[in-house]
XYZ file of C-alpha atoms in Angstrom:
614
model
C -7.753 -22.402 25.520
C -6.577 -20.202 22.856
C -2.416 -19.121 21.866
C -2.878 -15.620 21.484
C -0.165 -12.786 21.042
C -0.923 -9.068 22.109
C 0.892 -6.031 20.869
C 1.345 -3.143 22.624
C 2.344 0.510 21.359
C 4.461 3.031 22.710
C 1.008 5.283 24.154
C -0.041 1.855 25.634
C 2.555 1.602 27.803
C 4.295 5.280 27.980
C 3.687 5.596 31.592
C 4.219 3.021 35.016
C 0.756 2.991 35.042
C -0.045 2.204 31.703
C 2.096 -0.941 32.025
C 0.640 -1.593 35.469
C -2.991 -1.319 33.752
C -1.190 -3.782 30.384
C -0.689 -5.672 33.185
C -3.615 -6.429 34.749
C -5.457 -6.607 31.106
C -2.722 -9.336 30.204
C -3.120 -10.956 33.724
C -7.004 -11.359 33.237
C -6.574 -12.678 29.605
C -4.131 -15.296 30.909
C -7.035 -15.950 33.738
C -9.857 -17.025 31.383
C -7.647 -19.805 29.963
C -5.610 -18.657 27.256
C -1.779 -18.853 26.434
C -0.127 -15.194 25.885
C 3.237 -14.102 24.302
C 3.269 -10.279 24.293
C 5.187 -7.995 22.330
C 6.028 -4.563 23.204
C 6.936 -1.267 21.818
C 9.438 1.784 23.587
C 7.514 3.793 26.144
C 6.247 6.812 24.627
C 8.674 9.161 23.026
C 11.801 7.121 24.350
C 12.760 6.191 20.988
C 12.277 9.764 19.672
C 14.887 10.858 22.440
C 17.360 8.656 21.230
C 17.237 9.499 18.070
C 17.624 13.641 19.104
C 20.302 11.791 21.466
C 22.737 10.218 18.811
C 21.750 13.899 16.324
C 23.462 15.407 19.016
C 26.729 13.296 18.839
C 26.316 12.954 15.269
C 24.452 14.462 12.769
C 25.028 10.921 10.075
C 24.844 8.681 13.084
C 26.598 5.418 11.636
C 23.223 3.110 11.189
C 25.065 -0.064 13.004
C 25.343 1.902 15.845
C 21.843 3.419 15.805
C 20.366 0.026 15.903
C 22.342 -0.796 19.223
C 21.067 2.290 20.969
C 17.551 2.281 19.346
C 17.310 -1.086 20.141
C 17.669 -0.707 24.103
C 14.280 1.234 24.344
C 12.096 -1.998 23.813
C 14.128 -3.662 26.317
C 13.215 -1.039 29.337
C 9.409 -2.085 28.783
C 10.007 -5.628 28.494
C 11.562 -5.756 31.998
C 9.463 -3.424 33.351
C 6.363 -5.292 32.392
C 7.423 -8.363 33.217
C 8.191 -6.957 36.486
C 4.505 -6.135 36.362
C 2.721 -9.301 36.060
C 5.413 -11.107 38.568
C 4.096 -8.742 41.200
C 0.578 -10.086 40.206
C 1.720 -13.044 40.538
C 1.993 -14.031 37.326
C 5.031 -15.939 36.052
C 6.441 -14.077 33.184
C 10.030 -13.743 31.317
C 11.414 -11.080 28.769
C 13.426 -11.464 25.863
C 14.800 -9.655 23.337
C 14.471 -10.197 19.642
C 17.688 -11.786 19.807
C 16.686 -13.860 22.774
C 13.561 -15.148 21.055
C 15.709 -16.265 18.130
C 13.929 -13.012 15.309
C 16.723 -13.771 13.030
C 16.914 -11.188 9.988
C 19.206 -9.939 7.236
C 22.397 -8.574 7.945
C 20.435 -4.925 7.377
C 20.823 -2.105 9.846
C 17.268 -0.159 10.303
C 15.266 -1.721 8.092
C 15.588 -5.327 8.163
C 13.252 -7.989 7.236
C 12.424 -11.044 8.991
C 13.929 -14.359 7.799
C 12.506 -16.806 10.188
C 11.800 -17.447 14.004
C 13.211 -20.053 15.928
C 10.240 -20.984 18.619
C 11.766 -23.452 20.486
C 12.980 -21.387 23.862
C 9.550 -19.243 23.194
C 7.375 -22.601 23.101
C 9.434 -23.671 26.588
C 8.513 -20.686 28.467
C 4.978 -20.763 27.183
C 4.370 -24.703 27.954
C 5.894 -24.176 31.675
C 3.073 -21.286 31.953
C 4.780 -18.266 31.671
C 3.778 -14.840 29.991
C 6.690 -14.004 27.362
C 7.388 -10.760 27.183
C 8.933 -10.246 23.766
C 11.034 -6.616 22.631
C 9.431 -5.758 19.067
C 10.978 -4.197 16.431
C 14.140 -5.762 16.711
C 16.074 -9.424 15.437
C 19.326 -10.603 14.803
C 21.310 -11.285 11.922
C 21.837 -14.607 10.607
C 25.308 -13.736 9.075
C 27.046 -15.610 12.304
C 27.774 -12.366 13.174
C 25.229 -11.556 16.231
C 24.445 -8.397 15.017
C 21.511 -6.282 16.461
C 19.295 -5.073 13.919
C 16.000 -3.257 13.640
C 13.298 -3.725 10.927
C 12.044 -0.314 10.763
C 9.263 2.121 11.151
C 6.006 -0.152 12.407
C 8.212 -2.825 13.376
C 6.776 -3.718 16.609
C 3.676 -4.481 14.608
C 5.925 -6.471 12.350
C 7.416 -8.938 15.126
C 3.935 -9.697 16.844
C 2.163 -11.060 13.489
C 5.668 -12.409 12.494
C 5.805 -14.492 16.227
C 1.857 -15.212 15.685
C 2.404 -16.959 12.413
C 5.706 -18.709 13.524
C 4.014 -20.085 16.391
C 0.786 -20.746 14.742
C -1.330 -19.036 17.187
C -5.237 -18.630 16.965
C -5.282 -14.892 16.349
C -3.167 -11.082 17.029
C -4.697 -8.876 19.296
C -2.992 -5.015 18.222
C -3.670 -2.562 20.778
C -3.170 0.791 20.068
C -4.731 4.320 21.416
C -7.762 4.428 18.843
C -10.483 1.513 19.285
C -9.766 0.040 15.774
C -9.723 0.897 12.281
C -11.749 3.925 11.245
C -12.922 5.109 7.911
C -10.303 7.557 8.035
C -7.644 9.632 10.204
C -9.936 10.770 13.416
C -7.463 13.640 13.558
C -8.390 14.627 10.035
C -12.108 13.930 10.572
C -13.474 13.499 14.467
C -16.945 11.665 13.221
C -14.350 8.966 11.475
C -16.485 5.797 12.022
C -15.279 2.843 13.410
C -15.306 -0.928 11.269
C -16.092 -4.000 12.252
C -14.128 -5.945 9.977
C -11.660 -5.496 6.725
C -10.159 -7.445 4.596
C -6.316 -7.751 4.385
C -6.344 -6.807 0.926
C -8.478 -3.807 1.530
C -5.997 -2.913 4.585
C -2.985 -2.984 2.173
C -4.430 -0.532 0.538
C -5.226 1.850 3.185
C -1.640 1.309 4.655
C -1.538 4.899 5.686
C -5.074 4.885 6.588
C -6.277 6.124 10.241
C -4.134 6.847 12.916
C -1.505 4.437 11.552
C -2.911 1.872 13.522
C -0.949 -0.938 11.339
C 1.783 -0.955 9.077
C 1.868 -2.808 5.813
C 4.447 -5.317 6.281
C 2.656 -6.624 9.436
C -0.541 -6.635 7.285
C 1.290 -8.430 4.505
C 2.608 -10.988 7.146
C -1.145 -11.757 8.217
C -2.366 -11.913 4.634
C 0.422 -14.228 3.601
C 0.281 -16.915 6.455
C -3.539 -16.469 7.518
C -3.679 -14.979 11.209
C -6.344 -13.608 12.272
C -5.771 -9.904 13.481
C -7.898 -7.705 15.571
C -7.496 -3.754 16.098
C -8.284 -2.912 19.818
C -8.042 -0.050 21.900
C -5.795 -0.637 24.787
C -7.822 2.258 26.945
C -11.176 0.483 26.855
C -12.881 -2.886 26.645
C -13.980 -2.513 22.736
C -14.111 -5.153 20.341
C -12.180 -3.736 17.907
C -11.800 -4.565 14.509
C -10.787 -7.686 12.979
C -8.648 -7.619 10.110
C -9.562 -10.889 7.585
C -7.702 -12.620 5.631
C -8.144 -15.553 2.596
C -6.717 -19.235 3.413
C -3.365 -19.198 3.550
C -1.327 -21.213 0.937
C 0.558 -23.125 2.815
C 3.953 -21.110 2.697
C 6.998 -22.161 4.172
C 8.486 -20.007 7.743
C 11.780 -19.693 6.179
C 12.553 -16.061 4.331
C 9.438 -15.290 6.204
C 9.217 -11.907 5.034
C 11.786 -12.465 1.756
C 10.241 -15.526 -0.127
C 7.622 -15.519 -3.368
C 6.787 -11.663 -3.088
C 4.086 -12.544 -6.005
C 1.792 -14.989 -5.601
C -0.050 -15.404 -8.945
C -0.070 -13.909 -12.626
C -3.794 -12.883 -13.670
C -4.491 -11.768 -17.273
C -8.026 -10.701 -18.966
C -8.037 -10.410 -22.803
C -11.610 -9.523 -22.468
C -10.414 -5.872 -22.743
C -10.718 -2.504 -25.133
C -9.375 0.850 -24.221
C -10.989 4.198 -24.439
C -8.610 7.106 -24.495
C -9.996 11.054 -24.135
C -6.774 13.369 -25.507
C -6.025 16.904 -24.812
C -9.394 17.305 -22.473
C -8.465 20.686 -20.426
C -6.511 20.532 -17.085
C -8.771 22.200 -14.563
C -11.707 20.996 -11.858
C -14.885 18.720 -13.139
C -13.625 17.133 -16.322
C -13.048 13.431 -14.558
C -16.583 14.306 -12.801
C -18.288 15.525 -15.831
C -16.674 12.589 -18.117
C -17.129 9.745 -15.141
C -20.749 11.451 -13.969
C -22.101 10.556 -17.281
C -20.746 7.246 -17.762
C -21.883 6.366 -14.696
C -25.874 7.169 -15.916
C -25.222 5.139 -19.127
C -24.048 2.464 -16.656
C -20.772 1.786 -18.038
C -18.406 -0.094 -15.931
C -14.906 1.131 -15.824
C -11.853 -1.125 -15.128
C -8.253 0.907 -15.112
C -8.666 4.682 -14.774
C -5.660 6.611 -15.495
C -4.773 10.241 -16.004
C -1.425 11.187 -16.716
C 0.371 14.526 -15.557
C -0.613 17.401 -17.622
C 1.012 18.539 -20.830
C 0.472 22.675 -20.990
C -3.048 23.282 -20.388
C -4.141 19.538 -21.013
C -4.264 16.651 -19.895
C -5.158 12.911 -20.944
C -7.769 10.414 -19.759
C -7.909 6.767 -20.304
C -10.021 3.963 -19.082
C -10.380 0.371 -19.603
C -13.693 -1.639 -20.594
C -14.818 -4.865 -21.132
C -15.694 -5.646 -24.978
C -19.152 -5.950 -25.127
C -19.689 -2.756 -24.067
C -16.884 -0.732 -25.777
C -19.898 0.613 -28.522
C -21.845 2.223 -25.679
C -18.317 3.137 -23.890
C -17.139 4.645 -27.046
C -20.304 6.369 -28.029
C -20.520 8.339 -24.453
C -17.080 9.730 -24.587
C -17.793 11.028 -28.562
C -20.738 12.582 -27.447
C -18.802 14.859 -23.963
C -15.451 15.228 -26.241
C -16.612 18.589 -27.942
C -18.002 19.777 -23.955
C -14.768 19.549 -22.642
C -12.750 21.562 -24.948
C -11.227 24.349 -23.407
C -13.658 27.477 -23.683
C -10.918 29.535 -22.085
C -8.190 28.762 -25.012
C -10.124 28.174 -28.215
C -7.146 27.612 -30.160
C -6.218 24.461 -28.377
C -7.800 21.432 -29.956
C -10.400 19.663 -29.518
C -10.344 16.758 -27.143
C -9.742 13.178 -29.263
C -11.314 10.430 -28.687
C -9.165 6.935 -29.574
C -10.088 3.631 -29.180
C -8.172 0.434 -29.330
C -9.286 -2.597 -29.423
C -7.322 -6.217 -28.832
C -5.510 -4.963 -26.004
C -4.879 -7.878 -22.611
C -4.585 -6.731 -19.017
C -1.622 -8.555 -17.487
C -1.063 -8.579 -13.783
C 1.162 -9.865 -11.056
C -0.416 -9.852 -7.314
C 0.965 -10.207 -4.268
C 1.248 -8.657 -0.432
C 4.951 -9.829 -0.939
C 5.890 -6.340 -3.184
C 4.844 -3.584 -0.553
C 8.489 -1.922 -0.607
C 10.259 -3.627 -2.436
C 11.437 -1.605 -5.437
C 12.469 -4.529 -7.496
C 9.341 -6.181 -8.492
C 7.626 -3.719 -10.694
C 10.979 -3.225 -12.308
C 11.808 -7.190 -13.010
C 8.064 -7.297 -14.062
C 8.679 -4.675 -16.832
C 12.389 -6.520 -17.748
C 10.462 -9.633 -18.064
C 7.364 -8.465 -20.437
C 10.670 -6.056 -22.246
C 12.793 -9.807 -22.734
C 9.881 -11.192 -24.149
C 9.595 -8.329 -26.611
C 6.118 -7.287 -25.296
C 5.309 -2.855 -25.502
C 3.713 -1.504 -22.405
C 0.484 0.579 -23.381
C -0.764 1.632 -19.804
C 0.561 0.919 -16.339
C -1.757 0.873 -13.125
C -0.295 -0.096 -9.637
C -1.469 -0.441 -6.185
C -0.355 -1.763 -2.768
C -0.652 -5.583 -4.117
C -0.904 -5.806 -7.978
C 1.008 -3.891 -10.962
C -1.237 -4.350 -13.773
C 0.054 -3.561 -17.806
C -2.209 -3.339 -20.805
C -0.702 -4.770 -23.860
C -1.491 -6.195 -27.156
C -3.886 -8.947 -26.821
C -1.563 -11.202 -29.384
C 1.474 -11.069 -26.775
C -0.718 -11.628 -24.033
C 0.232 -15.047 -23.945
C 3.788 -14.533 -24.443
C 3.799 -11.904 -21.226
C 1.810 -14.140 -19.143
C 4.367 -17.528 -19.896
C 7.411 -14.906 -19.533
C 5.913 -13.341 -16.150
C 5.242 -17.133 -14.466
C 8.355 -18.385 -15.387
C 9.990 -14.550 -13.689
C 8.220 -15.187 -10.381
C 8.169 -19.009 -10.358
C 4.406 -19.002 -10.435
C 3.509 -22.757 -10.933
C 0.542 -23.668 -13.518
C -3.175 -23.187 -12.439
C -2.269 -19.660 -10.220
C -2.840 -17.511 -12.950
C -6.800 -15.370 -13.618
C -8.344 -14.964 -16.704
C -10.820 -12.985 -17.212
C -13.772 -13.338 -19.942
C -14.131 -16.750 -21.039
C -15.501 -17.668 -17.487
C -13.560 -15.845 -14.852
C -12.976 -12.855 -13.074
C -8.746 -12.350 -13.129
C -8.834 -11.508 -9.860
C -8.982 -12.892 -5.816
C -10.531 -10.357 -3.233
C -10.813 -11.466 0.117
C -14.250 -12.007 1.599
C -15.575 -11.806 5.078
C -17.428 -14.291 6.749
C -20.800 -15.299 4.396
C -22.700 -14.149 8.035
C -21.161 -10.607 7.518
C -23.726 -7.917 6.570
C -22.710 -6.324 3.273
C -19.664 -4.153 3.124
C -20.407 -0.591 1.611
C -18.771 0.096 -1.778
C -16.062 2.282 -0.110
C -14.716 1.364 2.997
C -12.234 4.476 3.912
C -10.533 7.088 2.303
C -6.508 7.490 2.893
C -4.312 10.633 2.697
C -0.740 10.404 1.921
C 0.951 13.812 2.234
C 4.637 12.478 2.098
C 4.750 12.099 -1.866
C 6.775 13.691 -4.438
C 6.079 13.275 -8.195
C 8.489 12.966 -10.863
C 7.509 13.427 -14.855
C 9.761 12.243 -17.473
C 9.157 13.949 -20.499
C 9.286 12.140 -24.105
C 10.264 8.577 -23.043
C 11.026 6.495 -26.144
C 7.937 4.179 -26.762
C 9.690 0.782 -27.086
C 10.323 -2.460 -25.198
C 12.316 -1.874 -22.346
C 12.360 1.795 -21.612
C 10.073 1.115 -18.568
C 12.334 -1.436 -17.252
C 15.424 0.862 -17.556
C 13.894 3.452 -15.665
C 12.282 1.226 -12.767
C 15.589 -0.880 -12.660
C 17.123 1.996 -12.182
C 15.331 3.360 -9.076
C 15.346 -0.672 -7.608
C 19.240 -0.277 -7.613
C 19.146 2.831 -5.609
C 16.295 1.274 -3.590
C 13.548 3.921 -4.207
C 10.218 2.612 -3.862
C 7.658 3.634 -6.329
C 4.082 4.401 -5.871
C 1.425 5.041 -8.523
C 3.197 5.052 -12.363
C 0.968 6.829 -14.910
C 2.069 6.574 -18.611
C 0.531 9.498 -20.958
C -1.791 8.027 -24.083
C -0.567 11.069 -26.711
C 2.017 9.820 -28.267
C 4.502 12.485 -30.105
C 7.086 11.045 -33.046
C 10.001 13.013 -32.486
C 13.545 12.400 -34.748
C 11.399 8.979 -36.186
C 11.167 7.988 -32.509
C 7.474 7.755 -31.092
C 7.546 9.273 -27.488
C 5.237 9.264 -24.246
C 5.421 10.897 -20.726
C 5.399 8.866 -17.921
C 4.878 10.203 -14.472
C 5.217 8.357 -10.752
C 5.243 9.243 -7.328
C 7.820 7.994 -5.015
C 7.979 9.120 -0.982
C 9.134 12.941 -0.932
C 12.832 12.213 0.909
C 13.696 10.056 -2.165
C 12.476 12.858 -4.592
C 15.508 15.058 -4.959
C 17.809 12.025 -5.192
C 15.745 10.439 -7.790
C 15.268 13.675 -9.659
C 19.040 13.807 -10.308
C 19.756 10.657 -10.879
C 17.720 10.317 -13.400
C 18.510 13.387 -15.066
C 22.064 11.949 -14.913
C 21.241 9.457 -17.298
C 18.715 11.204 -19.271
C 20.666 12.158 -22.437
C 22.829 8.701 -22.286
C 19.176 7.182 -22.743
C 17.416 9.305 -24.987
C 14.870 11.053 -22.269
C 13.602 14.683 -22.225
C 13.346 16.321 -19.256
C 13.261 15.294 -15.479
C 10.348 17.472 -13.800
C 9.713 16.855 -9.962
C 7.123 18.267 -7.869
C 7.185 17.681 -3.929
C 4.035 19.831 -3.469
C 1.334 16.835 -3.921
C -0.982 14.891 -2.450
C -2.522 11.524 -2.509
C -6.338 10.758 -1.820
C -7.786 7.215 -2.199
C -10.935 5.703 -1.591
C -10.522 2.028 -0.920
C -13.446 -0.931 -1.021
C -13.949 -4.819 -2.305
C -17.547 -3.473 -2.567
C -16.813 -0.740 -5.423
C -16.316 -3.714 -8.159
C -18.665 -3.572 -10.540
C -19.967 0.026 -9.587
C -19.708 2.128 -12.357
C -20.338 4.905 -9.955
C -18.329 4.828 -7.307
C -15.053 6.892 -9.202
C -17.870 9.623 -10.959
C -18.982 10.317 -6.860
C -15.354 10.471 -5.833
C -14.242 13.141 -8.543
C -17.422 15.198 -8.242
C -17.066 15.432 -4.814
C -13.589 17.136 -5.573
C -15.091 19.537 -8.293
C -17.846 20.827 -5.837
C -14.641 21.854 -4.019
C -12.986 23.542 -7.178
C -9.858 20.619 -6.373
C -7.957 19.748 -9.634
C -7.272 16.314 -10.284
C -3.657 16.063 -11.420
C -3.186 12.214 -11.945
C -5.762 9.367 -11.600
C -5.139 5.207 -10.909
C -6.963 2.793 -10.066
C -6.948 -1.066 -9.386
C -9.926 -3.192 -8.527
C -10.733 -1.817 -5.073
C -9.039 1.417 -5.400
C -8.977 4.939 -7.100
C -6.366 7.118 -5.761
C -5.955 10.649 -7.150
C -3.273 12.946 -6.902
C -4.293 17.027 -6.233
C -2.371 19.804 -4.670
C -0.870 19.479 -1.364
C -2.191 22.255 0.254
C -5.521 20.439 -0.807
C -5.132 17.375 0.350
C -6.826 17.556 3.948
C -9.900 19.404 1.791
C -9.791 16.903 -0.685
C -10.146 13.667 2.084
C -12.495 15.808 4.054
C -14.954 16.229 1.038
C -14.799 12.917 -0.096
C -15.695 11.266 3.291
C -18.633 13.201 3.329
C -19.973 12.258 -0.127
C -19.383 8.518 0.470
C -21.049 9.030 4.123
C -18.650 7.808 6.040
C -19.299 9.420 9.327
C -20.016 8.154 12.221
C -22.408 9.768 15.180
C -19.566 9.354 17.603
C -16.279 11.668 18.034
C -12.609 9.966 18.427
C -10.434 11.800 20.274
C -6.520 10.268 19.285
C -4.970 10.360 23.069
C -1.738 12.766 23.009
């Protein structure tokens, strides 16, 4: 007899006989032994209606009161399916979040979970009932009672939330596509379907698919170890399981708030190779990467920063003992990619630096929360430690500095994030740095590249001539944290210009395209107070990404992915990476082109079609 909580989506039940047929699915699970809290989403569009609704009574509805009336969909299905399985004959009870005891912060539409009390929900489930549980909403612990919801994907969000509180054996999502597929079946109808992924790798696809899962229910399942599966709630499918590592035994309380980093990894067992001025335009990463690749060079960080006139910069990480045959390959391309259409722009430079440290902090705790990149770079900026190269993902921020403050950074960034003693990677003398998930040792082996994500909601921002010091990263990410704008990829340029005695660099970032504008001016606000150039934003981009634990150690995996975009003429405007990702930013009006090629290259497909039900 297994505990086992179900999720349903708004398409699963958007219809009296969709939660008749939830019904009967629930009914039979409950039949074969098992235990079942179920947590439910609005019926179809109903939330969509309220929102046109309150636009119509107010176009800056106040959010306190859009919580109240967003918060009364959930609570039509709960009845109705309870109603459901009672005429099954099934005992069952609904309850709101607030009913369940989902208590939150005190923050209208996007609160986070601080803990769940399970006593009333452990009653109903002990006397046999099904509990039918209203997602996406809580209560505030301020004394207050207030109603508040936590957000896009928060149905998601309460189900792995009530599965950890209650310690259940697994989450069952069901959804209107039979799991998670290699990419967005709307985008590509031969997407292929997965067996299993790990959490780390799911992270990392967050916008992956049809959506099927948001991030913050993934980082609930990664953080407290439930076992997830993707199912289709139309058919009888497997599904896909989502994996995740042991947990470490965290605490329920600030469920969703506490230790957003779990461990500080470091490598000294580093050099960086740096190509400067190589010409902005389609097939330099391929060319550069392609041939790397055949003198079986293994690449760490990738970055490319936003162009600079008609060039741009490339720079990669290596491990030392092969920085000579690193080194040697990009010498012998620089004078290939010069520019034949400008000859008076200069050749392309190669630099190399050696004694350089890779410092990270990990963790499925900093998915949207602006604050953590920016107290990482206050912490390595108190400690007096220059950033030479940034590269972030979903779970880790990773800065390359000098290998003889390595030390210093790594003590500073423990002490910052209360890391105890033994949780940070090294790298070199004996280890790998770094913790990715595996499946189970019966699994078949993964392929290299699991999916391929689009983001198309991304703006980019460029700062121009950024004073190359301690600290200036941590101004400018503080900054964003206190207006809450969450940053995605940061990319900061290698060329480095002295201007007025002051050494300079560009740093670029993407942050999602509604916070664009705001950031954009902000930032230009302070620009002269802090010595900054220009503030350059551009809402016309895209994001690819090709995500896989299997791609470590695969020189080349990122020279396939950027010559499938030159076969398609696709410029590459920005390029970072992390262990088991390489995301790469092109053109908007690219992007679907750009996903679409680079499935096919990794071969992806599947010999079935998905059809996404409307």
């Amino acid at each position: 007899m297994a505990l086992i909580v179900q999720k349903y989506g708004g398409t699963s039940v958007g219809s009296v006989e969709r939660i008749q047929a939830v019904a009967q699915r629930v009914y039979k699970t409950v039949k074969a032994g098992n235990s079942i809290v179920v947590v439910v989403s609005a019926m179809g569009k109903t939330t969509d209606g309220l929102v046109k609704l309150a636009t119509e009574i107010s176009p800056n509805p106040n959010r306190r009161e859009m919580d109240m009336l967003l918060s009364t969909g959930e609570q039509v299905t709960i009845a109705l399916l309870s109603m459901a399985l009672q005429e099954l004959g099934q005992p069952a009870i609904s309850m709101t979040g607030a009913q369940v005891g989902i208590v939150t912060e005190a923050e209208y539409s996007r609160a986070r979970i601080l803990h769940i009390e399970t006593t009333r929900l452990t009653r109903h489930i002990n006397e046999g009932k099904v509990v039918v549980v209203a997602g996406f909403q809580g209560i505030s612990s301020a004394g207050e009672m207030e109603i508040t919801t936590l957000g896009r994907g928060g149905s998601d969000t309460s189900a792995v939330a009530i599965a950890a509180a209650l310690r259940a054996n697994f989450c069952e999502i069901y959804t209107d596509v039979p799991g998670i597929l290699t990419t967005d079946p709307r985008l590509v109808a031969e997407a292929q379907l997965m067996d299993a992924i790990t959490c780390d790798e799911m992270l990392e696809l967050a916008s992956l698919g049809a959506k099927v899962l948001h991030p913050r229910a993934v980082e609930i399942a990664r953080n407290y170890g439930v076992p997830l599966v993707v199912r289709s709630s139309w058919t009888d499918q497997p599904g896909t399981w989502v994996t995740s590592a042991k947990p470490q035994g965290r605490s329920l309380i600030n469920l969703e708030i506490a230790r957003p980093v779990d461990a500080v990894e470091f490598d000294t067992d580093q050099a960086k190779v740096a190509l400067l001025r190589v010409p902005d335009k389609p097939g330099v990463a391929a060319r550069l990467f392609g041939e790397i690749s055949r003198q079986k060079v293994d690449v760490d960080l990738i970055i490319q920063s936003v162009h600079d006139g008609n060039s741009n910069d490339i720079a990669f990480t290596v491990t030392t003992p092969i920085l000579k045959r690193a080194e040697a390959v990009a010498t012998a391309i620089a004078p290939a990619l010069r520019s034949q259409s400008n000859p008076k722009l200069e050749e392309a430079e190669v630099m190399v630096e050696h004694n350089i440290a890779k410092v990270s902090i990990a963790g499925a705790g900093m998915i949207g929360r602006p604050g953590v990149a920016a107290k990482m770079f206050a912490t390595l900026a108190e400690a007096g430690v220059n950033i030479q190269m940034i590269s972030t993902s979903e779970v880790k921020v990773s800065c390359v500095v000098d290998a003889n403050q390595c030390d210093r950074a790594v003590l500073a960034l423990r002490t910052a994030f209360e890391i105890e003693a033994g949780k940070e990677g090294t790298r070199g003398q004996g280890g790998q740095g770094r913790i990715i998930e595996q499946t189970s040792p019966l699994s078949p082996p993964s392929p290299p590249v699991r999916g391929v994500a689009l983001d198309l909601n991304q703006a980019r921002l460029a700062i121009r001539q950024l004073p190359d010091r301690p600290g200036m990263a941590a101004k400018l990410f503080g900054l964003l944290a206190q207006h809450n704008i969450s940053v995605d990829m940061i990319i900061q340029s290698q060329r480095c210009r002295v201007i007025d005695g002051v050494p300079r660099r560009d740093i670029a970032f993407t942050v999602s395209r509604i916070d664009g504008e705001n950031a954009r001016e902000m930032l230009t606000q302070v620009a002269a107070e802090l010595g900054w150039g220009e503030v350059v934003l551009d809402s016309a981009i895209a994001k690819v990404s090709i995500v896989g634990a299997g791609m470590v150690g695969q020189p080349g995996i990122a020279a396939k992915m950027f010559e499938a975009l030159a076969k398609q003429q696709i410029n590459i405007q920005m390029i970072a990476t992390s262990e088991i990702k390489i995301s790469c930013v092109v053109a908007q009006e690219q992007g679907v082109k750009a996903l679409q090629a680079i499935h096919a290259a990794f071969e992806l497909a599947g010999s079935e079609k998905f059809v996404v039900p409307a």
